[in-house]
Amino acid sequence: MDRHHSGGGSTPEYRLSRDSVREVAERTPPPRSEPRFLSTDHLSTEAAAAYVDGCLPPAGQVRADAHLGLCPQCRREVTEQQDARRALRGSGPIHMPGDLRERLRLLGEGGDPELPQAPVPPSGNRWSRLLRRLRSLGR
């Protein structure tokens, strides 16, 4: 490395010699065509949902905006969250069977032994799994 004094100032200016420049160039990989991120740099599913809902704090919003400008993976996640949000809002009210609602209400009161057992829906149904779990707990 060569040391030269610049014109008017007292601070020396450092310049790489040609050999040093060549050595650095040989060790330096070519520039990346697209940015790479650590897994912790990406928006989590929860952060993407909060972004879509407009619930991020100001600093988080700025970080997310900057990251989304560079990351197609996180833009896809945000798009999926937007699609899910639209689907849920357009799906109408969620209806729970009355007998299930009553059984759940009774859980907090210690249950009613006289309550008849509700028929179990087909086994792949979420409600049937919940009812089986409740029955296994003796409720």
PDB file of N, CA and C in Angstrom, residues 6-107:
ATOM      1  N   SER A   6      -1.768  14.362   0.169  1.00  0.00           N
ATOM      2  CA  SER A   6      -2.590  15.116  -0.768  1.00  0.00           C
ATOM      3  C   SER A   6      -2.158  16.568  -0.738  1.00  0.00           C
ATOM      4  N   GLY A   7      -2.533  17.295  -1.752  1.00  0.00           N
ATOM      5  CA  GLY A   7      -2.121  18.678  -1.958  1.00  0.00           C
ATOM      6  C   GLY A   7      -2.066  19.547  -0.734  1.00  0.00           C
ATOM      7  N   GLY A   8      -3.186  20.002  -0.181  1.00  0.00           N
ATOM      8  CA  GLY A   8      -3.168  21.015   0.857  1.00  0.00           C
ATOM      9  C   GLY A   8      -3.297  20.491   2.259  1.00  0.00           C
ATOM     10  N   GLY A   9      -3.800  19.299   2.471  1.00  0.00           N
ATOM     11  CA  GLY A   9      -4.070  18.842   3.824  1.00  0.00           C
ATOM     12  C   GLY A   9      -2.902  18.092   4.416  1.00  0.00           C
ATOM     13  N   SER A  10      -2.952  17.913   5.714  1.00  0.00           N
ATOM     14  CA  SER A  10      -1.883  17.191   6.392  1.00  0.00           C
ATOM     15  C   SER A  10      -2.208  15.704   6.548  1.00  0.00           C
ATOM     16  N   THR A  11      -3.442  15.281   6.188  1.00  0.00           N
ATOM     17  CA  THR A  11      -3.835  13.878   6.316  1.00  0.00           C
ATOM     18  C   THR A  11      -3.319  13.102   5.112  1.00  0.00           C
ATOM     19  N   PRO A  12      -2.572  12.023   5.353  1.00  0.00           N
ATOM     20  CA  PRO A  12      -2.059  11.256   4.219  1.00  0.00           C
ATOM     21  C   PRO A  12      -3.195  10.512   3.527  1.00  0.00           C
ATOM     22  N   GLU A  13      -3.059  10.265   2.259  1.00  0.00           N
ATOM     23  CA  GLU A  13      -4.037   9.522   1.464  1.00  0.00           C
ATOM     24  C   GLU A  13      -3.423   8.168   1.152  1.00  0.00           C
ATOM     25  N   TYR A  14      -4.186   7.107   1.381  1.00  0.00           N
ATOM     26  CA  TYR A  14      -3.676   5.763   1.134  1.00  0.00           C
ATOM     27  C   TYR A  14      -4.272   5.245  -0.163  1.00  0.00           C
ATOM     28  N   ARG A  15      -3.416   4.664  -0.977  1.00  0.00           N
ATOM     29  CA  ARG A  15      -3.848   4.079  -2.247  1.00  0.00           C
ATOM     30  C   ARG A  15      -3.283   2.668  -2.345  1.00  0.00           C
ATOM     31  N   LEU A  16      -4.071   1.802  -2.935  1.00  0.00           N
ATOM     32  CA  LEU A  16      -3.596   0.444  -3.139  1.00  0.00           C
ATOM     33  C   LEU A  16      -2.634   0.407  -4.318  1.00  0.00           C
ATOM     34  N   SER A  17      -1.590  -0.407  -4.184  1.00  0.00           N
ATOM     35  CA  SER A  17      -0.685  -0.597  -5.318  1.00  0.00           C
ATOM     36  C   SER A  17      -1.389  -1.456  -6.356  1.00  0.00           C
ATOM     37  N   ARG A  18      -0.866  -1.510  -7.534  1.00  0.00           N
ATOM     38  CA  ARG A  18      -1.488  -2.332  -8.587  1.00  0.00           C
ATOM     39  C   ARG A  18      -1.534  -3.794  -8.185  1.00  0.00           C
ATOM     40  N   ASP A  19      -0.478  -4.265  -7.537  1.00  0.00           N
ATOM     41  CA  ASP A  19      -0.467  -5.664  -7.094  1.00  0.00           C
ATOM     42  C   ASP A  19      -1.558  -5.905  -6.051  1.00  0.00           C
ATOM     43  N   SER A  20      -1.734  -4.953  -5.132  1.00  0.00           N
ATOM     44  CA  SER A  20      -2.776  -5.090  -4.107  1.00  0.00           C
ATOM     45  C   SER A  20      -4.156  -5.063  -4.744  1.00  0.00           C
ATOM     46  N   VAL A  21      -4.363  -4.180  -5.715  1.00  0.00           N
ATOM     47  CA  VAL A  21      -5.653  -4.105  -6.410  1.00  0.00           C
ATOM     48  C   VAL A  21      -5.942  -5.429  -7.095  1.00  0.00           C
ATOM     49  N   ARG A  22      -4.972  -5.993  -7.758  1.00  0.00           N
ATOM     50  CA  ARG A  22      -5.138  -7.263  -8.468  1.00  0.00           C
ATOM     51  C   ARG A  22      -5.481  -8.381  -7.468  1.00  0.00           C
ATOM     52  N   GLU A  23      -4.779  -8.407  -6.340  1.00  0.00           N
ATOM     53  CA  GLU A  23      -5.022  -9.427  -5.329  1.00  0.00           C
ATOM     54  C   GLU A  23      -6.441  -9.316  -4.756  1.00  0.00           C
ATOM     55  N   VAL A  24      -6.887  -8.099  -4.451  1.00  0.00           N
ATOM     56  CA  VAL A  24      -8.248  -7.893  -3.932  1.00  0.00           C
ATOM     57  C   VAL A  24      -9.266  -8.310  -4.981  1.00  0.00           C
ATOM     58  N   ALA A  25      -9.042  -7.946  -6.229  1.00  0.00           N
ATOM     59  CA  ALA A  25      -9.978  -8.287  -7.306  1.00  0.00           C
ATOM     60  C   ALA A  25     -10.090  -9.795  -7.484  1.00  0.00           C
ATOM     61  N   GLU A  26      -8.980 -10.514  -7.344  1.00  0.00           N
ATOM     62  CA  GLU A  26      -9.011 -11.970  -7.501  1.00  0.00           C
ATOM     63  C   GLU A  26      -9.753 -12.648  -6.356  1.00  0.00           C
ATOM     64  N   ARG A  27      -9.709 -12.071  -5.167  1.00  0.00           N
ATOM     65  CA  ARG A  27     -10.365 -12.658  -4.000  1.00  0.00           C
ATOM     66  C   ARG A  27     -11.842 -12.273  -3.887  1.00  0.00           C
ATOM     67  N   THR A  28     -12.256 -11.238  -4.578  1.00  0.00           N
ATOM     68  CA  THR A  28     -13.611 -10.728  -4.461  1.00  0.00           C
ATOM     69  C   THR A  28     -14.533 -11.472  -5.421  1.00  0.00           C
ATOM     70  N   PRO A  29     -15.622 -12.059  -4.898  1.00  0.00           N
ATOM     71  CA  PRO A  29     -16.561 -12.760  -5.794  1.00  0.00           C
ATOM     72  C   PRO A  29     -17.305 -11.753  -6.672  1.00  0.00           C
ATOM     73  N   PRO A  30     -17.865 -12.225  -7.768  1.00  0.00           N
ATOM     74  CA  PRO A  30     -18.637 -11.315  -8.618  1.00  0.00           C
ATOM     75  C   PRO A  30     -19.856 -10.805  -7.862  1.00  0.00           C
ATOM     76  N   PRO A  31     -20.364  -9.638  -8.233  1.00  0.00           N
ATOM     77  CA  PRO A  31     -21.547  -9.106  -7.541  1.00  0.00           C
ATOM     78  C   PRO A  31     -22.740 -10.034  -7.722  1.00  0.00           C
ATOM     79  N   ARG A  32     -23.581 -10.072  -6.713  1.00  0.00           N
ATOM     80  CA  ARG A  32     -24.784 -10.904  -6.767  1.00  0.00           C
ATOM     81  C   ARG A  32     -25.822 -10.248  -7.662  1.00  0.00           C
ATOM     82  N   SER A  33     -26.542 -11.072  -8.384  1.00  0.00           N
ATOM     83  CA  SER A  33     -27.581 -10.531  -9.258  1.00  0.00           C
ATOM     84  C   SER A  33     -28.816 -10.119  -8.462  1.00  0.00           C
ATOM     85  N   GLU A  34     -29.034 -10.764  -7.321  1.00  0.00           N
ATOM     86  CA  GLU A  34     -30.169 -10.402  -6.465  1.00  0.00           C
ATOM     87  C   GLU A  34     -29.723 -10.468  -5.013  1.00  0.00           C
ATOM     88  N   PRO A  35     -30.361  -9.700  -4.147  1.00  0.00           N
ATOM     89  CA  PRO A  35     -29.945  -9.700  -2.741  1.00  0.00           C
ATOM     90  C   PRO A  35     -30.222 -11.040  -2.072  1.00  0.00           C
ATOM     91  N   ARG A  36     -29.387 -11.382  -1.116  1.00  0.00           N
ATOM     92  CA  ARG A  36     -29.603 -12.598  -0.316  1.00  0.00           C
ATOM     93  C   ARG A  36     -29.810 -12.161   1.118  1.00  0.00           C
ATOM     94  N   PHE A  37     -30.704 -12.860   1.786  1.00  0.00           N
ATOM     95  CA  PHE A  37     -31.058 -12.496   3.152  1.00  0.00           C
ATOM     96  C   PHE A  37     -30.849 -13.680   4.071  1.00  0.00           C
ATOM     97  N   LEU A  38     -30.529 -13.400   5.311  1.00  0.00           N
ATOM     98  CA  LEU A  38     -30.537 -14.427   6.344  1.00  0.00           C
ATOM     99  C   LEU A  38     -32.002 -14.727   6.665  1.00  0.00           C
ATOM    100  N   SER A  39     -32.260 -15.903   7.216  1.00  0.00           N
ATOM    101  CA  SER A  39     -33.656 -16.242   7.527  1.00  0.00           C
ATOM    102  C   SER A  39     -34.258 -15.249   8.517  1.00  0.00           C
ATOM    103  N   THR A  40     -33.421 -14.652   9.358  1.00  0.00           N
ATOM    104  CA  THR A  40     -33.936 -13.691  10.334  1.00  0.00           C
ATOM    105  C   THR A  40     -34.211 -12.322   9.721  1.00  0.00           C
ATOM    106  N   ASP A  41     -33.763 -12.107   8.481  1.00  0.00           N
ATOM    107  CA  ASP A  41     -34.032 -10.836   7.807  1.00  0.00           C
ATOM    108  C   ASP A  41     -35.443 -10.783   7.242  1.00  0.00           C
ATOM    109  N   HIS A  42     -36.030 -11.944   6.971  1.00  0.00           N
ATOM    110  CA  HIS A  42     -37.343 -12.012   6.335  1.00  0.00           C
ATOM    111  C   HIS A  42     -38.454 -11.667   7.330  1.00  0.00           C
ATOM    112  N   LEU A  43     -39.596 -11.269   6.782  1.00  0.00           N
ATOM    113  CA  LEU A  43     -40.775 -11.022   7.610  1.00  0.00           C
ATOM    114  C   LEU A  43     -41.349 -12.363   8.056  1.00  0.00           C
ATOM    115  N   SER A  44     -41.658 -12.482   9.325  1.00  0.00           N
ATOM    116  CA  SER A  44     -42.331 -13.693   9.801  1.00  0.00           C
ATOM    117  C   SER A  44     -43.771 -13.668   9.284  1.00  0.00           C
ATOM    118  N   THR A  45     -44.443 -14.790   9.388  1.00  0.00           N
ATOM    119  CA  THR A  45     -45.844 -14.856   8.977  1.00  0.00           C
ATOM    120  C   THR A  45     -46.673 -13.859   9.781  1.00  0.00           C
ATOM    121  N   GLU A  46     -46.375 -13.745  11.071  1.00  0.00           N
ATOM    122  CA  GLU A  46     -47.101 -12.812  11.929  1.00  0.00           C
ATOM    123  C   GLU A  46     -46.841 -11.366  11.512  1.00  0.00           C
ATOM    124  N   ALA A  47     -45.581 -11.063  11.169  1.00  0.00           N
ATOM    125  CA  ALA A  47     -45.240  -9.698  10.741  1.00  0.00           C
ATOM    126  C   ALA A  47     -45.902  -9.376   9.407  1.00  0.00           C
ATOM    127  N   ALA A  48     -45.957 -10.351   8.500  1.00  0.00           N
ATOM    128  CA  ALA A  48     -46.622 -10.129   7.212  1.00  0.00           C
ATOM    129  C   ALA A  48     -48.112  -9.864   7.428  1.00  0.00           C
ATOM    130  N   ALA A  49     -48.731 -10.606   8.339  1.00  0.00           N
ATOM    131  CA  ALA A  49     -50.151 -10.388   8.641  1.00  0.00           C
ATOM    132  C   ALA A  49     -50.360  -9.010   9.264  1.00  0.00           C
ATOM    133  N   ALA A  50     -49.476  -8.625  10.177  1.00  0.00           N
ATOM    134  CA  ALA A  50     -49.583  -7.301  10.803  1.00  0.00           C
ATOM    135  C   ALA A  50     -49.361  -6.202   9.768  1.00  0.00           C
ATOM    136  N   TYR A  51     -48.474  -6.448   8.819  1.00  0.00           N
ATOM    137  CA  TYR A  51     -48.225  -5.487   7.735  1.00  0.00           C
ATOM    138  C   TYR A  51     -49.506  -5.288   6.926  1.00  0.00           C
ATOM    139  N   VAL A  52     -50.145  -6.400   6.552  1.00  0.00           N
ATOM    140  CA  VAL A  52     -51.378  -6.345   5.757  1.00  0.00           C
ATOM    141  C   VAL A  52     -52.491  -5.641   6.538  1.00  0.00           C
ATOM    142  N   ASP A  53     -52.538  -5.885   7.854  1.00  0.00           N
ATOM    143  CA  ASP A  53     -53.572  -5.270   8.691  1.00  0.00           C
ATOM    144  C   ASP A  53     -53.244  -3.838   9.089  1.00  0.00           C
ATOM    145  N   GLY A  54     -52.041  -3.369   8.738  1.00  0.00           N
ATOM    146  CA  GLY A  54     -51.636  -2.013   9.098  1.00  0.00           C
ATOM    147  C   GLY A  54     -51.372  -1.854  10.584  1.00  0.00           C
ATOM    148  N   CYS A  55     -50.905  -2.922  11.231  1.00  0.00           N
ATOM    149  CA  CYS A  55     -50.717  -2.909  12.686  1.00  0.00           C
ATOM    150  C   CYS A  55     -49.254  -2.873  13.122  1.00  0.00           C
ATOM    151  N   LEU A  56     -48.332  -2.719  12.200  1.00  0.00           N
ATOM    152  CA  LEU A  56     -46.924  -2.654  12.606  1.00  0.00           C
ATOM    153  C   LEU A  56     -46.614  -1.292  13.221  1.00  0.00           C
ATOM    154  N   PRO A  57     -45.711  -1.271  14.194  1.00  0.00           N
ATOM    155  CA  PRO A  57     -45.276   0.032  14.710  1.00  0.00           C
ATOM    156  C   PRO A  57     -44.516   0.777  13.617  1.00  0.00           C
ATOM    157  N   PRO A  58     -44.376   2.085  13.728  1.00  0.00           N
ATOM    158  CA  PRO A  58     -43.730   2.862  12.655  1.00  0.00           C
ATOM    159  C   PRO A  58     -42.362   2.328  12.229  1.00  0.00           C
ATOM    160  N   ALA A  59     -41.508   1.962  13.187  1.00  0.00           N
ATOM    161  CA  ALA A  59     -40.176   1.451  12.826  1.00  0.00           C
ATOM    162  C   ALA A  59     -40.290   0.129  12.075  1.00  0.00           C
ATOM    163  N   GLY A  60     -41.216  -0.723  12.489  1.00  0.00           N
ATOM    164  CA  GLY A  60     -41.435  -1.995  11.803  1.00  0.00           C
ATOM    165  C   GLY A  60     -41.980  -1.792  10.403  1.00  0.00           C
ATOM    166  N   GLN A  61     -42.843  -0.813  10.240  1.00  0.00           N
ATOM    167  CA  GLN A  61     -43.403  -0.494   8.919  1.00  0.00           C
ATOM    168  C   GLN A  61     -42.297  -0.056   7.961  1.00  0.00           C
ATOM    169  N   VAL A  62     -41.392   0.800   8.441  1.00  0.00           N
ATOM    170  CA  VAL A  62     -40.287   1.283   7.610  1.00  0.00           C
ATOM    171  C   VAL A  62     -39.385   0.112   7.225  1.00  0.00           C
ATOM    172  N   ARG A  63     -39.058  -0.750   8.192  1.00  0.00           N
ATOM    173  CA  ARG A  63     -38.209  -1.907   7.911  1.00  0.00           C
ATOM    174  C   ARG A  63     -38.880  -2.843   6.909  1.00  0.00           C
ATOM    175  N   ALA A  64     -40.172  -3.108   7.115  1.00  0.00           N
ATOM    176  CA  ALA A  64     -40.899  -4.000   6.217  1.00  0.00           C
ATOM    177  C   ALA A  64     -40.976  -3.418   4.812  1.00  0.00           C
ATOM    178  N   ASP A  65     -41.258  -2.118   4.690  1.00  0.00           N
ATOM    179  CA  ASP A  65     -41.311  -1.484   3.372  1.00  0.00           C
ATOM    180  C   ASP A  65     -39.971  -1.626   2.642  1.00  0.00           C
ATOM    181  N   ALA A  66     -38.877  -1.372   3.359  1.00  0.00           N
ATOM    182  CA  ALA A  66     -37.546  -1.474   2.749  1.00  0.00           C
ATOM    183  C   ALA A  66     -37.258  -2.909   2.331  1.00  0.00           C
ATOM    184  N   HIS A  67     -37.574  -3.859   3.186  1.00  0.00           N
ATOM    185  CA  HIS A  67     -37.311  -5.264   2.875  1.00  0.00           C
ATOM    186  C   HIS A  67     -38.167  -5.742   1.707  1.00  0.00           C
ATOM    187  N   LEU A  68     -39.438  -5.360   1.701  1.00  0.00           N
ATOM    188  CA  LEU A  68     -40.335  -5.798   0.626  1.00  0.00           C
ATOM    189  C   LEU A  68     -39.911  -5.243  -0.728  1.00  0.00           C
ATOM    190  N   GLY A  69     -39.246  -4.102  -0.723  1.00  0.00           N
ATOM    191  CA  GLY A  69     -38.739  -3.553  -1.977  1.00  0.00           C
ATOM    192  C   GLY A  69     -37.665  -4.416  -2.609  1.00  0.00           C
ATOM    193  N   LEU A  70     -37.023  -5.259  -1.807  1.00  0.00           N
ATOM    194  CA  LEU A  70     -35.920  -6.087  -2.298  1.00  0.00           C
ATOM    195  C   LEU A  70     -36.205  -7.583  -2.329  1.00  0.00           C
ATOM    196  N   CYS A  71     -37.220  -8.035  -1.611  1.00  0.00           N
ATOM    197  CA  CYS A  71     -37.395  -9.478  -1.385  1.00  0.00           C
ATOM    198  C   CYS A  71     -38.676 -10.026  -2.017  1.00  0.00           C
ATOM    199  N   PRO A  72     -38.553 -10.743  -3.126  1.00  0.00           N
ATOM    200  CA  PRO A  72     -39.750 -11.328  -3.750  1.00  0.00           C
ATOM    201  C   PRO A  72     -40.415 -12.391  -2.875  1.00  0.00           C
ATOM    202  N   GLN A  73     -39.639 -13.111  -2.063  1.00  0.00           N
ATOM    203  CA  GLN A  73     -40.203 -14.136  -1.182  1.00  0.00           C
ATOM    204  C   GLN A  73     -41.180 -13.507  -0.182  1.00  0.00           C
ATOM    205  N   CYS A  74     -40.788 -12.401   0.425  1.00  0.00           N
ATOM    206  CA  CYS A  74     -41.662 -11.754   1.408  1.00  0.00           C
ATOM    207  C   CYS A  74     -42.834 -11.040   0.728  1.00  0.00           C
ATOM    208  N   ARG A  75     -42.625 -10.545  -0.493  1.00  0.00           N
ATOM    209  CA  ARG A  75     -43.758  -9.956  -1.224  1.00  0.00           C
ATOM    210  C   ARG A  75     -44.812 -11.018  -1.495  1.00  0.00           C
ATOM    211  N   ARG A  76     -44.380 -12.248  -1.824  1.00  0.00           N
ATOM    212  CA  ARG A  76     -45.339 -13.355  -2.021  1.00  0.00           C
ATOM    213  C   ARG A  76     -46.082 -13.645  -0.719  1.00  0.00           C
ATOM    214  N   GLU A  77     -45.354 -13.647   0.409  1.00  0.00           N
ATOM    215  CA  GLU A  77     -45.991 -13.896   1.708  1.00  0.00           C
ATOM    216  C   GLU A  77     -47.042 -12.836   2.008  1.00  0.00           C
ATOM    217  N   VAL A  78     -46.727 -11.567   1.730  1.00  0.00           N
ATOM    218  CA  VAL A  78     -47.678 -10.479   1.969  1.00  0.00           C
ATOM    219  C   VAL A  78     -48.885 -10.640   1.044  1.00  0.00           C
ATOM    220  N   THR A  79     -48.656 -11.005  -0.208  1.00  0.00           N
ATOM    221  CA  THR A  79     -49.762 -11.229  -1.146  1.00  0.00           C
ATOM    222  C   THR A  79     -50.657 -12.365  -0.657  1.00  0.00           C
ATOM    223  N   GLU A  80     -50.052 -13.449  -0.156  1.00  0.00           N
ATOM    224  CA  GLU A  80     -50.843 -14.562   0.376  1.00  0.00           C
ATOM    225  C   GLU A  80     -51.661 -14.123   1.594  1.00  0.00           C
ATOM    226  N   GLN A  81     -51.060 -13.291   2.441  1.00  0.00           N
ATOM    227  CA  GLN A  81     -51.791 -12.777   3.601  1.00  0.00           C
ATOM    228  C   GLN A  81     -52.956 -11.888   3.158  1.00  0.00           C
ATOM    229  N   GLN A  82     -52.733 -11.085   2.125  1.00  0.00           N
ATOM    230  CA  GLN A  82     -53.811 -10.231   1.611  1.00  0.00           C
ATOM    231  C   GLN A  82     -54.938 -11.085   1.049  1.00  0.00           C
ATOM    232  N   ASP A  83     -54.581 -12.144   0.313  1.00  0.00           N
ATOM    233  CA  ASP A  83     -55.590 -13.053  -0.238  1.00  0.00           C
ATOM    234  C   ASP A  83     -56.380 -13.731   0.880  1.00  0.00           C
ATOM    235  N   ALA A  84     -55.687 -14.187   1.925  1.00  0.00           N
ATOM    236  CA  ALA A  84     -56.361 -14.839   3.053  1.00  0.00           C
ATOM    237  C   ALA A  84     -57.285 -13.858   3.767  1.00  0.00           C
ATOM    238  N   ARG A  85     -56.835 -12.638   3.925  1.00  0.00           N
ATOM    239  CA  ARG A  85     -57.653 -11.617   4.588  1.00  0.00           C
ATOM    240  C   ARG A  85     -58.942 -11.368   3.798  1.00  0.00           C
ATOM    241  N   ARG A  86     -58.801 -11.232   2.470  1.00  0.00           N
ATOM    242  CA  ARG A  86     -59.988 -11.021   1.623  1.00  0.00           C
ATOM    243  C   ARG A  86     -60.930 -12.212   1.698  1.00  0.00           C
ATOM    244  N   ALA A  87     -60.363 -13.425   1.675  1.00  0.00           N
ATOM    245  CA  ALA A  87     -61.204 -14.632   1.723  1.00  0.00           C
ATOM    246  C   ALA A  87     -61.965 -14.713   3.042  1.00  0.00           C
ATOM    247  N   LEU A  88     -61.297 -14.410   4.153  1.00  0.00           N
ATOM    248  CA  LEU A  88     -61.980 -14.465   5.446  1.00  0.00           C
ATOM    249  C   LEU A  88     -63.061 -13.400   5.555  1.00  0.00           C
ATOM    250  N   ARG A  89     -62.759 -12.215   5.076  1.00  0.00           N
ATOM    251  CA  ARG A  89     -63.758 -11.143   5.152  1.00  0.00           C
ATOM    252  C   ARG A  89     -64.952 -11.432   4.250  1.00  0.00           C
ATOM    253  N   GLY A  90     -64.733 -12.133   3.162  1.00  0.00           N
ATOM    254  CA  GLY A  90     -65.811 -12.429   2.234  1.00  0.00           C
ATOM    255  C   GLY A  90     -66.545 -13.722   2.531  1.00  0.00           C
ATOM    256  N   SER A  91     -66.109 -14.451   3.564  1.00  0.00           N
ATOM    257  CA  SER A  91     -66.699 -15.763   3.823  1.00  0.00           C
ATOM    258  C   SER A  91     -67.989 -15.697   4.626  1.00  0.00           C
ATOM    259  N   GLY A  92     -68.310 -14.545   5.160  1.00  0.00           N
ATOM    260  CA  GLY A  92     -69.528 -14.422   5.956  1.00  0.00           C
ATOM    261  C   GLY A  92     -69.295 -14.883   7.383  1.00  0.00           C
ATOM    262  N   PRO A  93     -70.368 -14.887   8.172  1.00  0.00           N
ATOM    263  CA  PRO A  93     -70.219 -15.276   9.576  1.00  0.00           C
ATOM    264  C   PRO A  93     -69.902 -16.767   9.715  1.00  0.00           C
ATOM    265  N   ILE A  94     -69.192 -17.078  10.761  1.00  0.00           N
ATOM    266  CA  ILE A  94     -68.855 -18.473  11.049  1.00  0.00           C
ATOM    267  C   ILE A  94     -69.936 -19.023  11.978  1.00  0.00           C
ATOM    268  N   HIS A  95     -70.484 -20.165  11.618  1.00  0.00           N
ATOM    269  CA  HIS A  95     -71.554 -20.772  12.407  1.00  0.00           C
ATOM    270  C   HIS A  95     -71.018 -21.984  13.150  1.00  0.00           C
ATOM    271  N   MET A  96     -71.273 -22.011  14.434  1.00  0.00           N
ATOM    272  CA  MET A  96     -70.877 -23.138  15.269  1.00  0.00           C
ATOM    273  C   MET A  96     -72.153 -23.860  15.674  1.00  0.00           C
ATOM    274  N   PRO A  97     -72.153 -25.182  15.609  1.00  0.00           N
ATOM    275  CA  PRO A  97     -73.341 -25.924  16.046  1.00  0.00           C
ATOM    276  C   PRO A  97     -73.710 -25.549  17.480  1.00  0.00           C
ATOM    277  N   GLY A  98     -75.020 -25.394  17.738  1.00  0.00           N
ATOM    278  CA  GLY A  98     -75.511 -24.978  19.048  1.00  0.00           C
ATOM    279  C   GLY A  98     -75.095 -25.908  20.165  1.00  0.00           C
ATOM    280  N   ASP A  99     -75.113 -27.240  19.890  1.00  0.00           N
ATOM    281  CA  ASP A  99     -74.743 -28.182  20.940  1.00  0.00           C
ATOM    282  C   ASP A  99     -73.272 -28.050  21.314  1.00  0.00           C
ATOM    283  N   LEU A 100     -72.434 -27.752  20.362  1.00  0.00           N
ATOM    284  CA  LEU A 100     -71.020 -27.556  20.657  1.00  0.00           C
ATOM    285  C   LEU A 100     -70.824 -26.283  21.484  1.00  0.00           C
ATOM    286  N   ARG A 101     -71.517 -25.235  21.111  1.00  0.00           N
ATOM    287  CA  ARG A 101     -71.439 -23.984  21.863  1.00  0.00           C
ATOM    288  C   ARG A 101     -71.853 -24.209  23.318  1.00  0.00           C
ATOM    289  N   GLU A 102     -72.918 -24.971  23.520  1.00  0.00           N
ATOM    290  CA  GLU A 102     -73.404 -25.259  24.874  1.00  0.00           C
ATOM    291  C   GLU A 102     -72.382 -26.083  25.647  1.00  0.00           C
ATOM    292  N   ARG A 103     -71.796 -27.081  25.000  1.00  0.00           N
ATOM    293  CA  ARG A 103     -70.785 -27.912  25.663  1.00  0.00           C
ATOM    294  C   ARG A 103     -69.572 -27.078  26.057  1.00  0.00           C
ATOM    295  N   LEU A 104     -69.175 -26.178  25.204  1.00  0.00           N
ATOM    296  CA  LEU A 104     -68.033 -25.312  25.518  1.00  0.00           C
ATOM    297  C   LEU A 104     -68.374 -24.368  26.673  1.00  0.00           C
ATOM    298  N   ARG A 105     -69.594 -23.857  26.680  1.00  0.00           N
ATOM    299  CA  ARG A 105     -70.021 -22.975  27.761  1.00  0.00           C
ATOM    300  C   ARG A 105     -69.974 -23.716  29.090  1.00  0.00           C
ATOM    301  N   LEU A 106     -70.400 -24.971  29.073  1.00  0.00           N
ATOM    302  CA  LEU A 106     -70.444 -25.763  30.294  1.00  0.00           C
ATOM    303  C   LEU A 106     -69.052 -26.145  30.801  1.00  0.00           C
ATOM    304  N   LEU A 107     -68.064 -26.121  29.956  1.00  0.00           N
ATOM    305  CA  LEU A 107     -66.703 -26.448  30.397  1.00  0.00           C
ATOM    306  C   LEU A 107     -66.264 -25.537  31.535  1.00  0.00           C
TER     307      LEU A 107
END
